[in-house]
Structure formats: structure tokens, C-alpha cells
mmCIF file of C-alpha atoms in Angstrom:
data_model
loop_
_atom_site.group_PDB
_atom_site.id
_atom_site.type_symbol
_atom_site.label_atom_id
_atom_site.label_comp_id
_atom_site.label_asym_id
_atom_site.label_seq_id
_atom_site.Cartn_x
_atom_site.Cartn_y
_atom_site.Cartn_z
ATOM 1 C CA UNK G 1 -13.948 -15.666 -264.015
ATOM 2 C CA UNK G 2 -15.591 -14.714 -266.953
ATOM 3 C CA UNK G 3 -18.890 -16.588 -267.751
ATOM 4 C CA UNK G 4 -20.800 -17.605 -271.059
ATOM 5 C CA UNK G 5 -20.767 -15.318 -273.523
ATOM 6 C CA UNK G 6 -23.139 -15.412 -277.135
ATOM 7 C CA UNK G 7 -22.986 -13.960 -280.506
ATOM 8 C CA UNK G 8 -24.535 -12.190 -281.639
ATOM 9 C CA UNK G 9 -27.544 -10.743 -279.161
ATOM 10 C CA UNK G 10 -30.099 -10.299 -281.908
ATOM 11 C CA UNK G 11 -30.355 -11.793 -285.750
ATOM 12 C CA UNK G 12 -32.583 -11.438 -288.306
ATOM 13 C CA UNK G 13 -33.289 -13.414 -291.850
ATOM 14 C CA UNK G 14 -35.402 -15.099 -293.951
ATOM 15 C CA UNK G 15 -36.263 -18.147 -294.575
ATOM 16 C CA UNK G 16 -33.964 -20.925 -296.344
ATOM 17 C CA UNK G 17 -30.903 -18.974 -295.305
ATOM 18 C CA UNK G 18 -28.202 -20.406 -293.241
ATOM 19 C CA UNK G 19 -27.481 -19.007 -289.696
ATOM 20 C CA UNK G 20 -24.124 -19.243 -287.874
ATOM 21 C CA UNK G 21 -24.565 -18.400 -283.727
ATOM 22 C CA UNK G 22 -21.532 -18.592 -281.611
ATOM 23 C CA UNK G 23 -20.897 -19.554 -278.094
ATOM 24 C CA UNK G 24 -17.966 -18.775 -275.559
ATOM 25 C CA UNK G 25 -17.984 -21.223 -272.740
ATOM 26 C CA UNK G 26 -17.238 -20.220 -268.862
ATOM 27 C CA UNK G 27 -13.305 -20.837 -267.984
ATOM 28 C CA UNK G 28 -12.077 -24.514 -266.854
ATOM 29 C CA UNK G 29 -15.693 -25.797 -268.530
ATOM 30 C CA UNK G 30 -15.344 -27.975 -271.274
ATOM 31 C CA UNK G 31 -18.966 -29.106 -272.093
ATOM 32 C CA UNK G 32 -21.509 -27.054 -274.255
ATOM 33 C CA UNK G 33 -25.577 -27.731 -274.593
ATOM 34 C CA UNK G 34 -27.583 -25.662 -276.998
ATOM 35 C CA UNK G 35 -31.178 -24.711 -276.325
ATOM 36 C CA UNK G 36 -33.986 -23.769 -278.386
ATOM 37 C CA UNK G 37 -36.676 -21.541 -276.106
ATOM 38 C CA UNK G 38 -39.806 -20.920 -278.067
ATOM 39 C CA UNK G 39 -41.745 -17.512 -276.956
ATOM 40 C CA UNK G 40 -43.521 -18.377 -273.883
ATOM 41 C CA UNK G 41 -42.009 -22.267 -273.532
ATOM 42 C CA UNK G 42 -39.419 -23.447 -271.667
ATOM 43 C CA UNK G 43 -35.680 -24.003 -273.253
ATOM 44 C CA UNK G 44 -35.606 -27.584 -275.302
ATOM 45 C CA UNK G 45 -32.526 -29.338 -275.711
ATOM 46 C CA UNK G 46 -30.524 -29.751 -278.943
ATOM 47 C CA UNK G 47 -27.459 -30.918 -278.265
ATOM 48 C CA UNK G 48 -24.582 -31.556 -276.096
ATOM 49 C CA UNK G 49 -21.149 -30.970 -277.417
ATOM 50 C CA UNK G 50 -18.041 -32.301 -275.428
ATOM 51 C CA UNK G 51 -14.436 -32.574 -275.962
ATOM 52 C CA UNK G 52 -15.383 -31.410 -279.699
ATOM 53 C CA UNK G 53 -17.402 -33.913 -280.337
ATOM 54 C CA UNK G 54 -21.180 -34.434 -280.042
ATOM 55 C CA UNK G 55 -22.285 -36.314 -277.578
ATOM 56 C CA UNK G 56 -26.100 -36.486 -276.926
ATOM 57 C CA UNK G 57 -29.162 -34.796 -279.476
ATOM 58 C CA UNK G 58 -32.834 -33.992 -278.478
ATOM 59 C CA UNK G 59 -35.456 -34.172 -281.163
ATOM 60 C CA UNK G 60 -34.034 -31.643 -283.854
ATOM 61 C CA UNK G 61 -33.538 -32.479 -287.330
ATOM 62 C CA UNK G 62 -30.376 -32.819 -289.075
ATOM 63 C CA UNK G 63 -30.302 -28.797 -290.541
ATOM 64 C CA UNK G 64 -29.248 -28.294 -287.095
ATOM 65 C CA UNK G 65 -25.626 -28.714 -286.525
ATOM 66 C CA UNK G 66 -22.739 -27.765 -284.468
ATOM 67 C CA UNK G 67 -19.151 -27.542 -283.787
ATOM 68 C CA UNK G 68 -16.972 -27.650 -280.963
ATOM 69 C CA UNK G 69 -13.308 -25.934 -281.264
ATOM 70 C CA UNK G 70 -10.464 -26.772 -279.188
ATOM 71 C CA UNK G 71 -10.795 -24.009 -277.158
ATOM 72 C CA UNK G 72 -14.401 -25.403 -275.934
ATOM 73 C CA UNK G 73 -16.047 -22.452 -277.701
ATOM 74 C CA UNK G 74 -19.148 -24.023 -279.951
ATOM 75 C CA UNK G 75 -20.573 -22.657 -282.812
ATOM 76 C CA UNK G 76 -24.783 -23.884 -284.079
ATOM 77 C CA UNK G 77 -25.704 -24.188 -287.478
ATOM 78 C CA UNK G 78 -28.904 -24.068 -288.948
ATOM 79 C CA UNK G 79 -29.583 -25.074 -292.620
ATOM 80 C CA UNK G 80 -32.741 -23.819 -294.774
ATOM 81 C CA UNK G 81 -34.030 -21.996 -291.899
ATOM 82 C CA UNK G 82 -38.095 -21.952 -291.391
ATOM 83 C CA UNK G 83 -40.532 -19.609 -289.802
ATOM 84 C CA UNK G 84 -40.934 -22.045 -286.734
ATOM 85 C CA UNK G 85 -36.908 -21.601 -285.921
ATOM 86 C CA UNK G 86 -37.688 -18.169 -284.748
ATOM 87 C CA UNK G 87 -36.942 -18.527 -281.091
ATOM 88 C CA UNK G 88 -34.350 -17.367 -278.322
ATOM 89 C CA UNK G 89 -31.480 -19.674 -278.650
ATOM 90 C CA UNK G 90 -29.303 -20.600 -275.523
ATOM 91 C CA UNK G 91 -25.832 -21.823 -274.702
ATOM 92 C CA UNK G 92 -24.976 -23.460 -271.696
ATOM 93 C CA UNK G 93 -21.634 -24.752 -270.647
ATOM 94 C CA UNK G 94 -20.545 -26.981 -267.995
ATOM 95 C CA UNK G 95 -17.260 -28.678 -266.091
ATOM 96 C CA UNK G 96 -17.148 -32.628 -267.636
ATOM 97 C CA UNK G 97 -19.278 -34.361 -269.712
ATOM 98 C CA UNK G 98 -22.938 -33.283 -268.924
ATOM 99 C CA UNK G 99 -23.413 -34.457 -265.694
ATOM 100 C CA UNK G 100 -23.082 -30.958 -263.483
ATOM 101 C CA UNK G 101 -24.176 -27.584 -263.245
ATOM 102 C CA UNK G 102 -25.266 -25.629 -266.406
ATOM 103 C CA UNK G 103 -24.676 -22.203 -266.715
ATOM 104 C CA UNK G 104 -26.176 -20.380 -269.194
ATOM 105 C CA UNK G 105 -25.548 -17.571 -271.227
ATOM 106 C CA UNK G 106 -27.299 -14.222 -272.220
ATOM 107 C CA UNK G 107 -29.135 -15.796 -275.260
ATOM 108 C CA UNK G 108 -29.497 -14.984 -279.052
ATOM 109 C CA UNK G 109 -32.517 -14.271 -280.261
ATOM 110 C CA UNK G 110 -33.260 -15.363 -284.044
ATOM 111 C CA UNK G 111 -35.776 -13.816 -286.112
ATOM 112 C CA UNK G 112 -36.993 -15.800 -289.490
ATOM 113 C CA UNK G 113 -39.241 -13.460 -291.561
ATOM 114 C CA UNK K 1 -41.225 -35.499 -272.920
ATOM 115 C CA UNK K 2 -42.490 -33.450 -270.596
ATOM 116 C CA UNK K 3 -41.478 -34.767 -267.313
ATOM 117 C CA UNK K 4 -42.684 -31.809 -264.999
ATOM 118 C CA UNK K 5 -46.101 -30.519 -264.395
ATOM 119 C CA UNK K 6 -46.088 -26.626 -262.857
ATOM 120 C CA UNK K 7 -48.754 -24.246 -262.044
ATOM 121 C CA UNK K 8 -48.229 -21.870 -264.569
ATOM 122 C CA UNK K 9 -48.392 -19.067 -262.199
ATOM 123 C CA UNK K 10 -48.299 -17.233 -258.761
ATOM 124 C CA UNK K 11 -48.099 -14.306 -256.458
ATOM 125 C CA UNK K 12 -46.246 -13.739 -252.937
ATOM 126 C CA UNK K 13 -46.180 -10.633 -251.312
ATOM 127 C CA UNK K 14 -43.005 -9.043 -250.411
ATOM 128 C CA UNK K 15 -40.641 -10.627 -247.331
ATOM 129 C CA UNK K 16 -43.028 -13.733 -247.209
ATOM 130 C CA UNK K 17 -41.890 -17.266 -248.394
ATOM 131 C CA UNK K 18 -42.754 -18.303 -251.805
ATOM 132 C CA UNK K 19 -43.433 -22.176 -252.110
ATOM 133 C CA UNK K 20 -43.046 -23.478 -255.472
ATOM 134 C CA UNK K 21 -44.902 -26.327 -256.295
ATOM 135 C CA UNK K 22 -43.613 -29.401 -259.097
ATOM 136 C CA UNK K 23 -45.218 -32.617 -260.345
ATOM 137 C CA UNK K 24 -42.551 -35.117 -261.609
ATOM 138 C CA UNK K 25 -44.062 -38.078 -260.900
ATOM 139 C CA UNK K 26 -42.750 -40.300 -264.023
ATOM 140 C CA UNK K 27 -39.315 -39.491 -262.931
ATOM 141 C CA UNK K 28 -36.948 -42.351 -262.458
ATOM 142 C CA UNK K 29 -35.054 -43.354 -259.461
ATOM 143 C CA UNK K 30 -31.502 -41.646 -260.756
ATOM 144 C CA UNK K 31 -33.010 -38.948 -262.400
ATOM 145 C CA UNK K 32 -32.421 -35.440 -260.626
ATOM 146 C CA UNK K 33 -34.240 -32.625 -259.943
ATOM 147 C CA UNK K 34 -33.202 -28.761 -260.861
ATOM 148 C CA UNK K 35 -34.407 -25.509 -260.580
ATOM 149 C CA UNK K 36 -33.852 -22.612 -262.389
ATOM 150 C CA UNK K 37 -35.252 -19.167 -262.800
ATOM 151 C CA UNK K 38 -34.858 -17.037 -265.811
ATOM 152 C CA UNK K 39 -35.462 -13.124 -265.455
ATOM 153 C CA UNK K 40 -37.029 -11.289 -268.660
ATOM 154 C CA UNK K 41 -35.536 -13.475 -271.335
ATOM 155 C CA UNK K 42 -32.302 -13.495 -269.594
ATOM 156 C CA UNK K 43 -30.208 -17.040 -269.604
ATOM 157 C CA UNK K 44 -31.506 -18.962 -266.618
ATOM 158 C CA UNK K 45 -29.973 -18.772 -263.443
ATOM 159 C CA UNK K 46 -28.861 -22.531 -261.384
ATOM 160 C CA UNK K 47 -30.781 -21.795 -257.938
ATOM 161 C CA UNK K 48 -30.663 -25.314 -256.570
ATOM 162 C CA UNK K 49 -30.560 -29.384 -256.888
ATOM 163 C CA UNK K 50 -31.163 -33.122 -255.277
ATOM 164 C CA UNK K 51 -32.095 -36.524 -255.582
ATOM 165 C CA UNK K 52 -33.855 -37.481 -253.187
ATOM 166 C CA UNK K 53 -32.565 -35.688 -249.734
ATOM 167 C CA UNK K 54 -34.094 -32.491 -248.801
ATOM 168 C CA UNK K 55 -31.615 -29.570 -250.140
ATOM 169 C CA UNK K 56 -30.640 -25.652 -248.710
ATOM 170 C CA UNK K 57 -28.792 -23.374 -250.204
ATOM 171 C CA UNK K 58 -28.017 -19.666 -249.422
ATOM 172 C CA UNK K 59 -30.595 -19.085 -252.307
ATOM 173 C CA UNK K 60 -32.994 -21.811 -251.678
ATOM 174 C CA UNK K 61 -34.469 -25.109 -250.021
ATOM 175 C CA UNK K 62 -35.607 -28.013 -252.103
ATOM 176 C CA UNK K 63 -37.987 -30.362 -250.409
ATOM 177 C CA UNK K 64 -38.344 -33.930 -252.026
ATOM 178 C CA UNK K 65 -41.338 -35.822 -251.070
ATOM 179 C CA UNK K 66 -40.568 -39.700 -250.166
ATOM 180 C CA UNK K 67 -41.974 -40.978 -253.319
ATOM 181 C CA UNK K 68 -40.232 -38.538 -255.616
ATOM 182 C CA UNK K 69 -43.122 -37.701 -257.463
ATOM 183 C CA UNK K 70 -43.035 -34.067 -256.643
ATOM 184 C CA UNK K 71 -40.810 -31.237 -255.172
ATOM 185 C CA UNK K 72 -41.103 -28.034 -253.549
ATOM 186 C CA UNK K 73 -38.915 -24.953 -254.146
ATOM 187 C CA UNK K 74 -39.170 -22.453 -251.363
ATOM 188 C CA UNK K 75 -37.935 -18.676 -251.348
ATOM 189 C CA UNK K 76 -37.541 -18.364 -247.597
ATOM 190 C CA UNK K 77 -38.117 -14.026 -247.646
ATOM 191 C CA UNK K 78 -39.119 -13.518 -251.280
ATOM 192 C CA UNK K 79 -37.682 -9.601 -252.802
ATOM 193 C CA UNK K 80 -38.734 -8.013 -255.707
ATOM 194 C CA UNK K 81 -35.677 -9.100 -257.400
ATOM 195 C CA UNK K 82 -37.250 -12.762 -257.205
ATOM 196 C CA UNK K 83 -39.831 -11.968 -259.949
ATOM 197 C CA UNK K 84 -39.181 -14.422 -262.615
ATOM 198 C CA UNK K 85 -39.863 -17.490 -264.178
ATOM 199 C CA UNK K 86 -39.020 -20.428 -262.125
ATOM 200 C CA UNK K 87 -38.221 -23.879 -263.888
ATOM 201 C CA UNK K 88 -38.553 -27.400 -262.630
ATOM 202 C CA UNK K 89 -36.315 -29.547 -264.667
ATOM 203 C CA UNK K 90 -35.339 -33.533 -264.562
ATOM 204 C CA UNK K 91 -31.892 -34.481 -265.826
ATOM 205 C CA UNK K 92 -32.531 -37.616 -268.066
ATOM 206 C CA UNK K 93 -29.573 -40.219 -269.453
ATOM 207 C CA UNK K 94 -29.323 -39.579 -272.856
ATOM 208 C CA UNK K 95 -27.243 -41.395 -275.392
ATOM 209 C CA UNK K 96 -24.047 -41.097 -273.539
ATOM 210 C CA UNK K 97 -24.500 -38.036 -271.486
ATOM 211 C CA UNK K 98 -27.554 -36.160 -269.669
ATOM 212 C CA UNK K 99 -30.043 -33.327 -270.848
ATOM 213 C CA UNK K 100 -32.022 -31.165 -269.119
ATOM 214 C CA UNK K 101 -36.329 -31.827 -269.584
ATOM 215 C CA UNK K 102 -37.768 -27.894 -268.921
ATOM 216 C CA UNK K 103 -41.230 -27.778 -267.686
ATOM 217 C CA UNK K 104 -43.048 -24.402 -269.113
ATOM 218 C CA UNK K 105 -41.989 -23.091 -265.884
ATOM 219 C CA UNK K 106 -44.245 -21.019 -262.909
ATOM 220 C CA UNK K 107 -44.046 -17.108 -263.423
ATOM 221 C CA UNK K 108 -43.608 -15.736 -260.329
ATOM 222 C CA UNK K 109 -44.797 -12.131 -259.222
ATOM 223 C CA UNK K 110 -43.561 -10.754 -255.854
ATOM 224 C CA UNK K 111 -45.586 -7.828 -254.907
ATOM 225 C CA UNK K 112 -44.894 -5.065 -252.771
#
């Protein structure tokens, strides 16, 4: 069984650029939450995709977007990025629509200079 | 949003139990309780969950106080492979499905 995979591990760019980060979600699972995780704070929630479509946002503005593909895989988008999006981001998938188990991935961590 | 309240660290020497403690006392009556642990930036790692019953897992036990209001995650004979961050985490009803509300989590050191 192979479990949640993220590309890529490390990014770097500056700010107003666009940023693309891909997830691969664990086999049979067909639910994705993405995570923001702040140096030094626990991972905040930005939203839930499921059965490509989204289904549940935290408090994150509209720049950040997302996509679900028919193969459950999920991609985040984030629009005129700023210093403050620096941050590990994390990709969890789970079996049905949000109510079990997360499991989480390795992480990508995104560098705005 | 914060939901959980955790001391933001502790120690436990090696082969001893480590008692984690968690403040969620705002949390409503169908909201669950998690815990996870994430290991030097790692993804975190699903270590155990409940309601309201007392929970034990061949990680873990979860104990749930009556009232809800706070829980305690115990490492029965803590290794040095246990070092790590350990988070407390409600699952809130969200707009259709359910999110996860991480605490700032309890940085565990086990000693030798």
C-alpha cells in the first residue's frame, strides 16, 4: 500500500509569483485536506477536497486554490504569493468524505523571499 | 479557533510512562478528540482517537475525563523513538464535512 506522497520536497520563490504543489493520495482514499504549518505552530486547515470537488475551507483567502483529479490526486494553488505564505505545507488524505483517519504526507516546504 | 490548550513542553525518562496532558474544554458533545505526533517536520503520525469512552491502542491509551473538558494521552514505556511533538486536535463540523483544530502541540523529550 503505498501512502501519501508530495511534490515537490522543497520550493523556493518570490513574492507575487504563483506556486503549483502536488499531492498523491494513499490507495482506496478518496478525500484530500491541505494544511498550512507555520514554523513552530501547529498545521491549520485550508481545505478539504472530495470527489473533486471542494467541500469545506478554513480561514484562507481566495489566492489559495485547489483541484482534485479523478484519480483523487490534488493539486494547491497559490496566487500573488506573500512573505507570510512561507510555511511547511501538508497533504492529508482519507477513506470518505472527511469524517476518518487522516494520514499525512511527507510535507513541502515553501520558501517566499 | 483554538480549541486545545497544551503544555508546551515535557520530559520522561526512558521506559517510564509519559502522560500527556490536553485542555478542550469548549469542545462540543460530537466533537472528537485526536492525537497526533509529528517527528522533525515529518507529516504527523495518527496515534489514537475517542469521544467520550476511554481508548487503547497498541500505540497508546486515551483517557477522557467525564465532562470532556480534557484528555490524557499516555505512552505506557516511552523509547527514544517517542521524541516528538505530540498534538491534541478536535474534529469540528464544517460546512459539509469535518476539519481538524491543531493545538501548538507538547514537544516531548524522552531521555536516556
Amino acid at each position: 500500500e503505498t501512502g501519501v506522497t508530495q511534490s515537490p520536497t522543497h520550493l523556493i520563490k518570490t513574492r507575487g509569483q504563483q506556486v503549483t504543489l502536488r499531492c498523491s493520495s494513499q490507495s482506496g482514499h478518496n478525500t484530500v485536506s491541505w494544511y498550512q504549518q507555520a514554523l513552530g505552530q501547529g498545521p491549520q486547515f485550508i481545505f478539504q477536497y472530495y470527489r473533486e470537488e471542494e467541500n469545506g475551507r478554513g480561514n484562507f483567502p481566495p489566492r489559495f486554490s485547489g483541484l482534485q483529479f479523478p484519480n483523487y490526486s490534488s493539486e494547491l494553488n497559490v496566487n500573488a504569493l506573500e512573505l507570510d505564505d512561507s510555511a511547511l505545507y501538508l497533504c492529508a488524505s482519507s477513506r470518505g468524505w472527511g469524517g476518518n483517519e487522516q494520514f499525512f504526507g511527507p510535507g513541502t516546504r515553501l520558501t517566499v523571499l | 479557533d483554538a480549541k486545545t490548550t497544551q503544555p508546551p513542553s515535557m520530559d520522561c525518562a526512558e521506559g517510564r510512562a509519559a502522560n500527556l496532558p490536553c485542555n478542550h474544554s469548549t469542545i462540543s458533545g460530537n466533537e472528537y478528540v485526536y492525537w497526533y505526533r509529528q517527528i522533525h517536520s515529518q507529516g504527523p503520525q495518527y496515534i489514537i482517537h475517542g469521544l467520550k469512552n476511554n481508548e487503547t491502542n497498541e500505540m497508546a491509551s486515551l483517557i477522557i475525563t467525564e465532562d470532556r473538558k480534557s484528555s490524557t494521552l499516555i505512552l505506557p514505556h516511552a523509547t527514544l523513538r517517542d521524541t516528538a511533538v505530540y498534538y491534541c486536535i478536535v474534529r469540528v463540523a464544517t460546512s459539509g464535512t469535518y476539519k481538524y483544530i491543531f493545538g501548538t502541540g507538547t514537544r516531548l523529550k524522552v531521555l536516556a
